[in-house]
mmCIF file of C-alpha atoms in Angstrom:
data_model
loop_
_atom_site.group_PDB
_atom_site.id
_atom_site.type_symbol
_atom_site.label_atom_id
_atom_site.label_comp_id
_atom_site.label_asym_id
_atom_site.label_seq_id
_atom_site.Cartn_x
_atom_site.Cartn_y
_atom_site.Cartn_z
ATOM 1 C CA UNK A 1 4.681 40.054 6.252
ATOM 2 C CA UNK A 2 2.054 41.724 4.131
ATOM 3 C CA UNK A 3 -1.566 40.679 4.081
ATOM 4 C CA UNK A 4 -1.259 38.577 0.931
ATOM 5 C CA UNK A 5 1.681 36.575 2.269
ATOM 6 C CA UNK A 6 -0.017 36.139 5.643
ATOM 7 C CA UNK A 7 -2.990 34.734 3.741
ATOM 8 C CA UNK A 8 -0.779 32.350 1.728
ATOM 9 C CA UNK A 9 1.028 31.226 4.895
ATOM 10 C CA UNK A 10 -2.332 30.616 6.604
ATOM 11 C CA UNK A 11 -3.477 28.582 3.599
ATOM 12 C CA UNK A 12 -0.260 26.562 3.796
ATOM 13 C CA UNK A 13 -0.811 25.824 7.496
ATOM 14 C CA UNK A 14 -4.424 24.782 6.872
ATOM 15 C CA UNK A 15 -3.322 22.546 3.996
ATOM 16 C CA UNK A 16 -0.681 20.867 6.173
ATOM 17 C CA UNK A 17 -3.292 20.243 8.862
ATOM 18 C CA UNK A 18 -5.819 18.862 6.347
ATOM 19 C CA UNK A 19 -3.299 16.545 4.686
ATOM 20 C CA UNK A 20 -2.221 15.217 8.083
ATOM 21 C CA UNK A 21 -5.864 14.826 9.123
ATOM 22 C CA UNK A 22 -6.824 13.002 5.910
ATOM 23 C CA UNK A 23 -3.958 10.581 6.405
ATOM 24 C CA UNK A 24 -5.054 9.444 9.869
ATOM 25 C CA UNK A 25 -5.285 5.646 9.685
ATOM 26 C CA UNK A 26 -8.196 5.150 12.076
ATOM 27 C CA UNK A 27 -10.668 7.166 9.984
ATOM 28 C CA UNK A 28 -11.960 4.851 7.278
ATOM 29 C CA UNK A 29 -12.501 5.906 3.675
ATOM 30 C CA UNK A 30 -16.220 5.208 4.146
ATOM 31 C CA UNK A 31 -16.360 7.885 6.836
ATOM 32 C CA UNK A 32 -14.573 10.332 4.564
ATOM 33 C CA UNK A 33 -16.953 9.420 1.732
ATOM 34 C CA UNK A 34 -19.924 10.216 3.972
ATOM 35 C CA UNK A 35 -18.334 13.556 4.817
ATOM 36 C CA UNK A 36 -17.581 14.302 1.160
ATOM 37 C CA UNK A 37 -21.169 13.496 0.211
ATOM 38 C CA UNK A 38 -22.748 15.524 3.007
ATOM 39 C CA UNK A 39 -25.088 18.376 2.199
ATOM 40 C CA UNK A 40 -22.485 21.050 2.958
ATOM 41 C CA UNK A 41 -19.771 19.378 0.889
ATOM 42 C CA UNK A 42 -22.126 18.719 -2.010
ATOM 43 C CA UNK A 43 -23.220 22.367 -2.041
ATOM 44 C CA UNK A 44 -19.565 23.406 -2.201
ATOM 45 C CA UNK A 45 -18.687 20.793 -4.796
ATOM 46 C CA UNK A 46 -21.103 22.190 -7.381
ATOM 47 C CA UNK A 47 -18.695 25.050 -7.997
ATOM 48 C CA UNK A 48 -15.549 23.348 -6.693
ATOM 49 C CA UNK A 49 -13.827 23.229 -10.062
ATOM 50 C CA UNK A 50 -14.232 26.997 -10.409
ATOM 51 C CA UNK A 51 -12.981 27.555 -6.842
ATOM 52 C CA UNK A 52 -10.029 25.270 -7.484
ATOM 53 C CA UNK A 53 -9.018 27.025 -10.703
ATOM 54 C CA UNK A 54 -9.353 30.509 -9.191
ATOM 55 C CA UNK A 55 -7.309 29.538 -6.162
ATOM 56 C CA UNK A 56 -4.645 27.924 -8.350
ATOM 57 C CA UNK A 57 -4.482 31.119 -10.417
ATOM 58 C CA UNK A 58 -4.032 33.227 -7.275
ATOM 59 C CA UNK A 59 -1.312 30.941 -5.924
ATOM 60 C CA UNK A 60 0.436 30.841 -9.300
ATOM 61 C CA UNK A 61 0.341 34.622 -9.496
ATOM 62 C CA UNK A 62 1.802 34.989 -6.009
ATOM 63 C CA UNK A 63 4.418 32.326 -6.732
ATOM 64 C CA UNK A 64 5.430 34.110 -9.938
ATOM 65 C CA UNK A 65 5.652 37.382 -8.023
ATOM 66 C CA UNK A 66 7.890 35.806 -5.398
ATOM 67 C CA UNK A 67 10.125 34.249 -8.069
ATOM 68 C CA UNK A 68 10.412 37.662 -9.745
ATOM 69 C CA UNK A 69 11.343 39.288 -6.435
ATOM 70 C CA UNK A 70 13.921 36.590 -5.731
ATOM 71 C CA UNK A 71 15.372 37.041 -9.198
ATOM 72 C CA UNK A 72 15.462 40.803 -8.703
ATOM 73 C CA UNK A 73 17.396 40.604 -5.426
ATOM 74 C CA UNK A 74 19.710 37.778 -6.514
ATOM 75 C CA UNK A 75 21.882 40.105 -8.574
ATOM 76 C CA UNK A 76 24.984 41.351 -6.755
ATOM 77 C CA UNK A 77 25.069 44.912 -5.444
ATOM 78 C CA UNK A 78 27.178 47.605 -7.034
ATOM 79 C CA UNK A 79 30.063 48.724 -4.893
ATOM 80 C CA UNK A 80 29.025 52.354 -5.428
ATOM 81 C CA UNK A 81 25.708 51.781 -3.702
ATOM 82 C CA UNK A 82 27.481 50.123 -0.796
ATOM 83 C CA UNK A 83 29.747 53.142 -0.337
ATOM 84 C CA UNK A 84 26.857 55.606 -0.430
ATOM 85 C CA UNK A 85 24.602 53.664 1.932
ATOM 86 C CA UNK A 86 26.352 51.471 4.509
ATOM 87 C CA UNK A 87 23.127 49.693 5.491
ATOM 88 C CA UNK A 88 22.225 48.945 1.871
ATOM 89 C CA UNK A 89 23.761 45.474 1.938
ATOM 90 C CA UNK A 90 21.794 44.450 5.024
ATOM 91 C CA UNK A 91 18.609 45.863 3.556
ATOM 92 C CA UNK A 92 19.311 44.096 0.274
ATOM 93 C CA UNK A 93 19.857 40.733 1.986
ATOM 94 C CA UNK A 94 16.747 41.237 4.094
ATOM 95 C CA UNK A 95 14.662 41.799 0.965
ATOM 96 C CA UNK A 96 16.248 38.753 -0.674
ATOM 97 C CA UNK A 97 15.436 36.672 2.400
ATOM 98 C CA UNK A 98 11.801 37.835 2.357
ATOM 99 C CA UNK A 99 11.491 37.115 -1.357
ATOM 100 C CA UNK A 100 12.911 33.614 -0.895
ATOM 101 C CA UNK A 101 10.664 32.979 2.099
ATOM 102 C CA UNK A 102 7.617 34.080 0.117
ATOM 103 C CA UNK A 103 8.667 31.895 -2.809
ATOM 104 C CA UNK A 104 8.933 28.830 -0.576
ATOM 105 C CA UNK A 105 5.623 29.556 1.137
ATOM 106 C CA UNK A 106 3.778 30.065 -2.158
ATOM 107 C CA UNK A 107 5.479 27.067 -3.780
ATOM 108 C CA UNK A 108 4.643 24.695 -0.957
ATOM 109 C CA UNK A 109 1.087 26.028 -0.727
ATOM 110 C CA UNK A 110 0.665 25.426 -4.448
ATOM 111 C CA UNK A 111 2.161 21.943 -4.200
ATOM 112 C CA UNK A 112 0.049 20.962 -1.188
ATOM 113 C CA UNK A 113 -3.075 22.267 -2.923
ATOM 114 C CA UNK A 114 -2.538 19.673 -5.665
ATOM 115 C CA UNK A 115 -1.649 16.987 -3.105
ATOM 116 C CA UNK A 116 -4.789 17.746 -1.118
ATOM 117 C CA UNK A 117 -7.008 17.521 -4.183
ATOM 118 C CA UNK A 118 -5.415 14.225 -5.269
ATOM 119 C CA UNK A 119 -5.691 12.809 -1.756
ATOM 120 C CA UNK A 120 -9.418 13.591 -1.597
ATOM 121 C CA UNK A 121 -9.943 11.976 -5.018
ATOM 122 C CA UNK A 122 -8.030 8.852 -3.960
ATOM 123 C CA UNK A 123 -9.920 8.528 -0.676
ATOM 124 C CA UNK A 124 -13.259 8.886 -2.464
ATOM 125 C CA UNK A 125 -12.313 6.296 -5.081
ATOM 126 C CA UNK A 126 -11.063 3.914 -2.382
ATOM 127 C CA UNK A 127 -14.388 4.200 -0.570
ATOM 128 C CA UNK A 128 -16.236 3.479 -3.820
ATOM 129 C CA UNK A 129 -14.017 0.468 -4.506
ATOM 130 C CA UNK A 130 -14.559 -0.837 -0.980
ATOM 131 C CA UNK A 131 -18.335 -0.586 -1.430
ATOM 132 C CA UNK A 132 -18.113 -2.385 -4.782
ATOM 133 C CA UNK A 133 -15.916 -5.057 -3.215
ATOM 134 C CA UNK A 134 -18.429 -5.634 -0.421
ATOM 135 C CA UNK A 135 -21.272 -5.857 -2.935
ATOM 136 C CA UNK A 136 -19.285 -8.332 -5.031
ATOM 137 C CA UNK A 137 -18.508 -10.443 -1.974
ATOM 138 C CA UNK A 138 -22.174 -10.519 -0.955
ATOM 139 C CA UNK A 139 -23.168 -11.428 -4.500
ATOM 140 C CA UNK A 140 -20.544 -14.187 -4.593
ATOM 141 C CA UNK A 141 -21.737 -15.543 -1.238
ATOM 142 C CA UNK A 142 -25.355 -15.629 -2.393
ATOM 143 C CA UNK A 143 -24.319 -17.293 -5.667
ATOM 144 C CA UNK A 144 -22.338 -19.884 -3.703
ATOM 145 C CA UNK A 145 -25.304 -20.557 -1.433
ATOM 146 C CA UNK A 146 -27.608 -20.932 -4.444
ATOM 147 C CA UNK A 147 -25.135 -23.270 -6.147
ATOM 148 C CA UNK A 148 -24.877 -25.402 -3.012
ATOM 149 C CA UNK A 149 -28.661 -25.538 -2.815
ATOM 150 C CA UNK A 150 -28.917 -26.638 -6.449
ATOM 151 C CA UNK A 151 -26.139 -29.195 -5.944
ATOM 152 C CA UNK A 152 -27.981 -30.619 -2.961
ATOM 153 C CA UNK A 153 -31.172 -30.804 -5.012
ATOM 154 C CA UNK A 154 -29.269 -32.450 -7.849
ATOM 155 C CA UNK A 155 -27.714 -34.849 -5.355
ATOM 156 C CA UNK A 156 -31.161 -35.796 -4.060
ATOM 157 C CA UNK A 157 -32.357 -36.216 -7.665
ATOM 158 C CA UNK A 158 -29.364 -38.419 -8.409
ATOM 159 C CA UNK A 159 -30.164 -40.460 -5.306
ATOM 160 C CA UNK A 160 -33.765 -40.764 -6.492
ATOM 161 C CA UNK A 161 -32.553 -41.850 -9.930
ATOM 162 C CA UNK A 162 -30.239 -44.419 -8.349
ATOM 163 C CA UNK A 163 -33.075 -45.663 -6.191
ATOM 164 C CA UNK A 164 -35.331 -45.821 -9.240
ATOM 165 C CA UNK A 165 -32.689 -47.729 -11.216
ATOM 166 C CA UNK A 166 -32.150 -50.200 -8.375
ATOM 167 C CA UNK A 167 -35.901 -50.589 -7.968
ATOM 168 C CA UNK A 168 -36.218 -51.270 -11.701
ATOM 169 C CA UNK A 169 -33.402 -53.816 -11.485
ATOM 170 C CA UNK A 170 -35.040 -55.419 -8.489
ATOM 171 C CA UNK A 171 -38.379 -55.441 -10.297
ATOM 172 C CA UNK A 172 -36.856 -56.972 -13.416
ATOM 173 C CA UNK A 173 -35.058 -59.514 -11.258
ATOM 174 C CA UNK A 174 -38.304 -60.379 -9.479
ATOM 175 C CA UNK A 175 -40.096 -60.691 -12.833
ATOM 176 C CA UNK A 176 -37.389 -63.065 -14.089
ATOM 177 C CA UNK A 177 -37.707 -65.194 -10.991
ATOM 178 C CA UNK A 178 -41.471 -65.145 -11.331
ATOM 179 C CA UNK A 179 -41.198 -66.195 -14.971
ATOM 180 C CA UNK A 180 -38.774 -68.959 -14.027
ATOM 181 C CA UNK A 181 -41.011 -70.234 -11.273
ATOM 182 C CA UNK A 182 -44.022 -70.179 -13.576
ATOM 183 C CA UNK A 183 -42.079 -72.020 -16.239
ATOM 184 C CA UNK A 184 -41.190 -74.746 -13.806
#
C-alpha cells in the first residue's frame, strides 16, 4: 500500500475508534461537552471548519482516484495481451483488487468522517439540552415553592378574614343582645 492509502486506512481506523469511543454509554454528554469546550478543543475549533473542508476535499479526491482506478481495471482484458503475457491476468486482477480495496477504504473513511462530525454535534446539543432541562426544572421547583408560600399566606389571610367576619358577627350579635336588654 502506498503512503497515501496507508494514511487513509489509518484515518479510517482512528475514525472507527473515535465513533466507538463516543458511543460509550457510561460517559455522559456533559463530560463530552466539557472536553469539547476545553482549551485545546476550543483552539482547534477556531479553524475546524477549514480543517473539515480540506480533509473532505482530500478524501473526495482519493475516493475519486480509487473509483477511476476501479473503472479502469473493470474492463475485460484482450485475449491478445493474455497470449503475450501469461501473468497479465493475475497482475490485472491484483490491480483491480487494490483499486477496489482503496475505493472501500476511502469511501468508508469519507462516510465515517461525516458520521463523526454529526455525532459530535448531537452530543454537544444533547449536553446543552440537558443543562437547559436542569435549569428549567430548578426554575419550576422554585416557582412551585413560591406559589406554595403565597398560597399559605393567602390561606392565613383567608383564615384572618374568616375570624374577622365571625368576630364582627359575634360583635353585632352582642350589640343586638345589649340593645334588647337595654330596651327591656
